[in-house]
Short mmCIF file of N, CA and C in Angstrom, two decimals:
data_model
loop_
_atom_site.label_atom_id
_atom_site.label_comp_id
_atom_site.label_asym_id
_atom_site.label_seq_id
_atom_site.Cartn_x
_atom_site.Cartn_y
_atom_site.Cartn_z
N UNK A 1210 31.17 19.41 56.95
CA UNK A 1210 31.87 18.12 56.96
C UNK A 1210 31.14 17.17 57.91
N UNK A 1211 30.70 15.93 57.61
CA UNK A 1211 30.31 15.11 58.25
C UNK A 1211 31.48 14.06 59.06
N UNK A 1212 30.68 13.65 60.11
CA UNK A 1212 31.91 12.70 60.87
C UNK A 1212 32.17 11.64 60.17
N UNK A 1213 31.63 11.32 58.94
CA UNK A 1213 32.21 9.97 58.15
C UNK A 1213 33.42 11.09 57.56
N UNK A 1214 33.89 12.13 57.31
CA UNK A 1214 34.84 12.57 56.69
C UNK A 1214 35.66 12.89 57.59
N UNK A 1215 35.36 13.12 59.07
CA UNK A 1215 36.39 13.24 59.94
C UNK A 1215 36.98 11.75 60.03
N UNK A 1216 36.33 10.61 60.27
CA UNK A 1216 36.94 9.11 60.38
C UNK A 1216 38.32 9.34 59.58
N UNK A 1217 37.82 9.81 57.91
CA UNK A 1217 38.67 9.08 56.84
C UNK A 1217 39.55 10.18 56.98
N UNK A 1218 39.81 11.16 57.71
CA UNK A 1218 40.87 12.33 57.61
C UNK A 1218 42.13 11.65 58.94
N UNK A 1219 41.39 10.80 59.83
CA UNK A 1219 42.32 10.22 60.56
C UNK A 1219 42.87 8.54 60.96
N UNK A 1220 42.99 8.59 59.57
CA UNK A 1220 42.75 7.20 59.17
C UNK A 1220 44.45 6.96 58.42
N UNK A 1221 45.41 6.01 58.87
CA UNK A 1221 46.60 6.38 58.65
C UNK A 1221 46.66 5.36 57.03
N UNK A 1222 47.56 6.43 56.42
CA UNK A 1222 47.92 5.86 54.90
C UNK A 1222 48.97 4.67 54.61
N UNK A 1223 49.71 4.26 55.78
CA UNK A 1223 50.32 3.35 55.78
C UNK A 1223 50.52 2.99 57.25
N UNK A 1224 50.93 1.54 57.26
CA UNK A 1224 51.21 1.53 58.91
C UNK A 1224 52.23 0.31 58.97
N UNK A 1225 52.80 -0.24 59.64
CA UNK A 1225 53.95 -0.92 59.98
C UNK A 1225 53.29 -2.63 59.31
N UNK A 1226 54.14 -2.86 59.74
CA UNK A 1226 54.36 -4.34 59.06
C UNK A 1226 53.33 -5.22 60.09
N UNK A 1227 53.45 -5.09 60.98
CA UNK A 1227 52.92 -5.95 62.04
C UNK A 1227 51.55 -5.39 62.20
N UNK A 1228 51.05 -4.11 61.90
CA UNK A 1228 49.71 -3.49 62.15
C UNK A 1228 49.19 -3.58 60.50
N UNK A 1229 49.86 -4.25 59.20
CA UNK A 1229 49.35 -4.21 58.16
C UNK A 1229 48.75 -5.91 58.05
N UNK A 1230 49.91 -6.44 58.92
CA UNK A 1230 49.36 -8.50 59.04
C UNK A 1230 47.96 -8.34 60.17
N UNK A 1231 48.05 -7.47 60.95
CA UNK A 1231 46.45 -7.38 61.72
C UNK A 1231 45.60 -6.97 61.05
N UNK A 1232 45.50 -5.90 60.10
CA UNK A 1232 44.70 -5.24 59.55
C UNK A 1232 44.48 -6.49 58.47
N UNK A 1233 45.24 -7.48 58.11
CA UNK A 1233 44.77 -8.31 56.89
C UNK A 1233 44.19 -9.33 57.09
N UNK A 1234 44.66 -9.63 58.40
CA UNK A 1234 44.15 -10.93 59.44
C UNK A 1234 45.00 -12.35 58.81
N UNK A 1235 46.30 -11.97 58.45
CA UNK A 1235 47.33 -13.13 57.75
C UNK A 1235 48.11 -12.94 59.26
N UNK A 1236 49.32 -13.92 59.52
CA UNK A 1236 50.31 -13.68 60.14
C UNK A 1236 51.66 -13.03 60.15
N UNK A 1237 52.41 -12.50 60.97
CA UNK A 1237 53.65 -12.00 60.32
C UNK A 1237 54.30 -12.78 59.10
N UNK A 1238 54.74 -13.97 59.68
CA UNK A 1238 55.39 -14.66 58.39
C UNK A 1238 54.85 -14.74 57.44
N UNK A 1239 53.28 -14.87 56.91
CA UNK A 1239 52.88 -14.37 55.66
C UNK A 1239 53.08 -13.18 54.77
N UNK A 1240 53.14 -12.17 56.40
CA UNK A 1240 53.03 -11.00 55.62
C UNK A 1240 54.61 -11.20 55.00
N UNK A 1241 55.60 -11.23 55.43
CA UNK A 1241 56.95 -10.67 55.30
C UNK A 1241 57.39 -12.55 54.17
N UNK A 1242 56.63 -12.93 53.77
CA UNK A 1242 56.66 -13.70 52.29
C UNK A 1242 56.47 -13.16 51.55
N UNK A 1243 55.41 -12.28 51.62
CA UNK A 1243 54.68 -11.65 50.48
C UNK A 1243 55.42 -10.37 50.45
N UNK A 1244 56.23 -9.71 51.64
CA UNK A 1244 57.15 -8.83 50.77
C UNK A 1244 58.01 -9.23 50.60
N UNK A 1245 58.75 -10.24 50.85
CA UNK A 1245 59.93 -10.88 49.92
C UNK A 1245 59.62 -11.26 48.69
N UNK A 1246 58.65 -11.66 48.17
CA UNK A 1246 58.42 -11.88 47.14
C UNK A 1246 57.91 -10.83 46.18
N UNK A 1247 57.96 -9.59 46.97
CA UNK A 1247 57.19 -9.14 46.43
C UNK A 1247 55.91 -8.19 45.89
N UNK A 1248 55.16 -9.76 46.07
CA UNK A 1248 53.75 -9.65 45.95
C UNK A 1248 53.37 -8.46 47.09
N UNK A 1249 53.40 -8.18 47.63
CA UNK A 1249 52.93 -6.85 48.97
C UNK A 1249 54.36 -5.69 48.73
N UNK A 1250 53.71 -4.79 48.17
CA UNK A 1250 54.57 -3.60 47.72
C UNK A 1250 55.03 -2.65 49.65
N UNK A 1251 56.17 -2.18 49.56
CA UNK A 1251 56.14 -1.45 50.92
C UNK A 1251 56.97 -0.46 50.32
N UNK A 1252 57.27 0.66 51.70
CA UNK A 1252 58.07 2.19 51.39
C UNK A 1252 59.58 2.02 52.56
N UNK A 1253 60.27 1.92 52.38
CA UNK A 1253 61.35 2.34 53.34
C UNK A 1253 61.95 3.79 53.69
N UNK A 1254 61.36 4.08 54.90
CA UNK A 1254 61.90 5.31 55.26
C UNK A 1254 63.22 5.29 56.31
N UNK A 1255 63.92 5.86 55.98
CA UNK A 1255 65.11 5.52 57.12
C UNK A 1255 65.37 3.74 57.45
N UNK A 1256 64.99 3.39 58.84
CA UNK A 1256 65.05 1.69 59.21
C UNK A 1256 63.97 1.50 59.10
N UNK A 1257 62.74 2.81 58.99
CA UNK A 1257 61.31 2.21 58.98
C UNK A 1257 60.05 1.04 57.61
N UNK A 1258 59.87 0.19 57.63
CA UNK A 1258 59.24 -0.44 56.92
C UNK A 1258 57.40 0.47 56.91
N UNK A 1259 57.05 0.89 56.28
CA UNK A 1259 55.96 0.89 55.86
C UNK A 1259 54.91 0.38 54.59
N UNK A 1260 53.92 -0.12 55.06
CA UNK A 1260 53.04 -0.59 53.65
C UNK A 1260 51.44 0.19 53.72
N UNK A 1261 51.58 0.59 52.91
CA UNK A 1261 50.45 1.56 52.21
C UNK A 1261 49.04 0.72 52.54
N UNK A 1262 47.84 1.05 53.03
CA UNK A 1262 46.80 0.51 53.10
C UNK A 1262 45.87 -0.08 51.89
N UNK A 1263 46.18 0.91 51.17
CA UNK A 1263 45.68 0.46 49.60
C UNK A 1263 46.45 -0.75 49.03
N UNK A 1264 47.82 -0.78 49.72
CA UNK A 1264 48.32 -1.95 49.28
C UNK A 1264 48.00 -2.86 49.91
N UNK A 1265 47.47 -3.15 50.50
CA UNK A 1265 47.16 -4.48 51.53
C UNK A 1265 45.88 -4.65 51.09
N UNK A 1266 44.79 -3.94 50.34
CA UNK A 1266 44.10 -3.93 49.98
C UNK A 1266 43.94 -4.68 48.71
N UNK A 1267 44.61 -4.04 48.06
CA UNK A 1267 45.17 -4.67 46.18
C UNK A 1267 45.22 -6.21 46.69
N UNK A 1268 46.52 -6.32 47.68
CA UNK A 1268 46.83 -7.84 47.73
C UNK A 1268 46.21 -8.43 48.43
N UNK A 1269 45.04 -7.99 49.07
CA UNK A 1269 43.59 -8.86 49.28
C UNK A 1269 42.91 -9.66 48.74
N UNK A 1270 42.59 -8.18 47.67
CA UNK A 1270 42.01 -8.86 46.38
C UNK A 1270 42.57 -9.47 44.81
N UNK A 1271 44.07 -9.62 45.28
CA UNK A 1271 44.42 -10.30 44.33
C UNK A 1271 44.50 -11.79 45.00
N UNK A 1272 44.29 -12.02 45.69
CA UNK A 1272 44.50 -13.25 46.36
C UNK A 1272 43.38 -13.99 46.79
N UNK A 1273 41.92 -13.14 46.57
CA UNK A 1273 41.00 -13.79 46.48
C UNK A 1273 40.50 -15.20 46.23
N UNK A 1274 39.90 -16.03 46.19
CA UNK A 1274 39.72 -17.10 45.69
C UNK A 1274 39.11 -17.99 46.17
#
């Protein structure tokens, strides 16, 4: 196993709302438009909000332009 496969083994699959608007470089209130609307898919666990990295990804590049 190479250390590029250790990176991606600790690399989290979803992360909070506020660490998914950093990771996108939008602001909270963008982010939490785009899940009201929607458009940015998330998981509710218990009170916890999570959004999938791949999803922040998708709605990257759907928003391209």
């Amino acid at each position: 196993m190479t250390n590029t496969d250790d990176s991606k083994q600790h690399q989290p699959i979803a992360v909070s709302p506020d660490e998914a608007a950093r990771l996108a470089g939008i602001g909270r209130t963008t982010l939490y438009a785009a899940l009201a609307k929607g458009a940015l898919p998330s998981i509710k666990i218990g009170t916890r909000r999570l959004i999938r990295v791949d999803a922040i990804r998708d709605f990257l590049a759907q928003n391209e332009g």
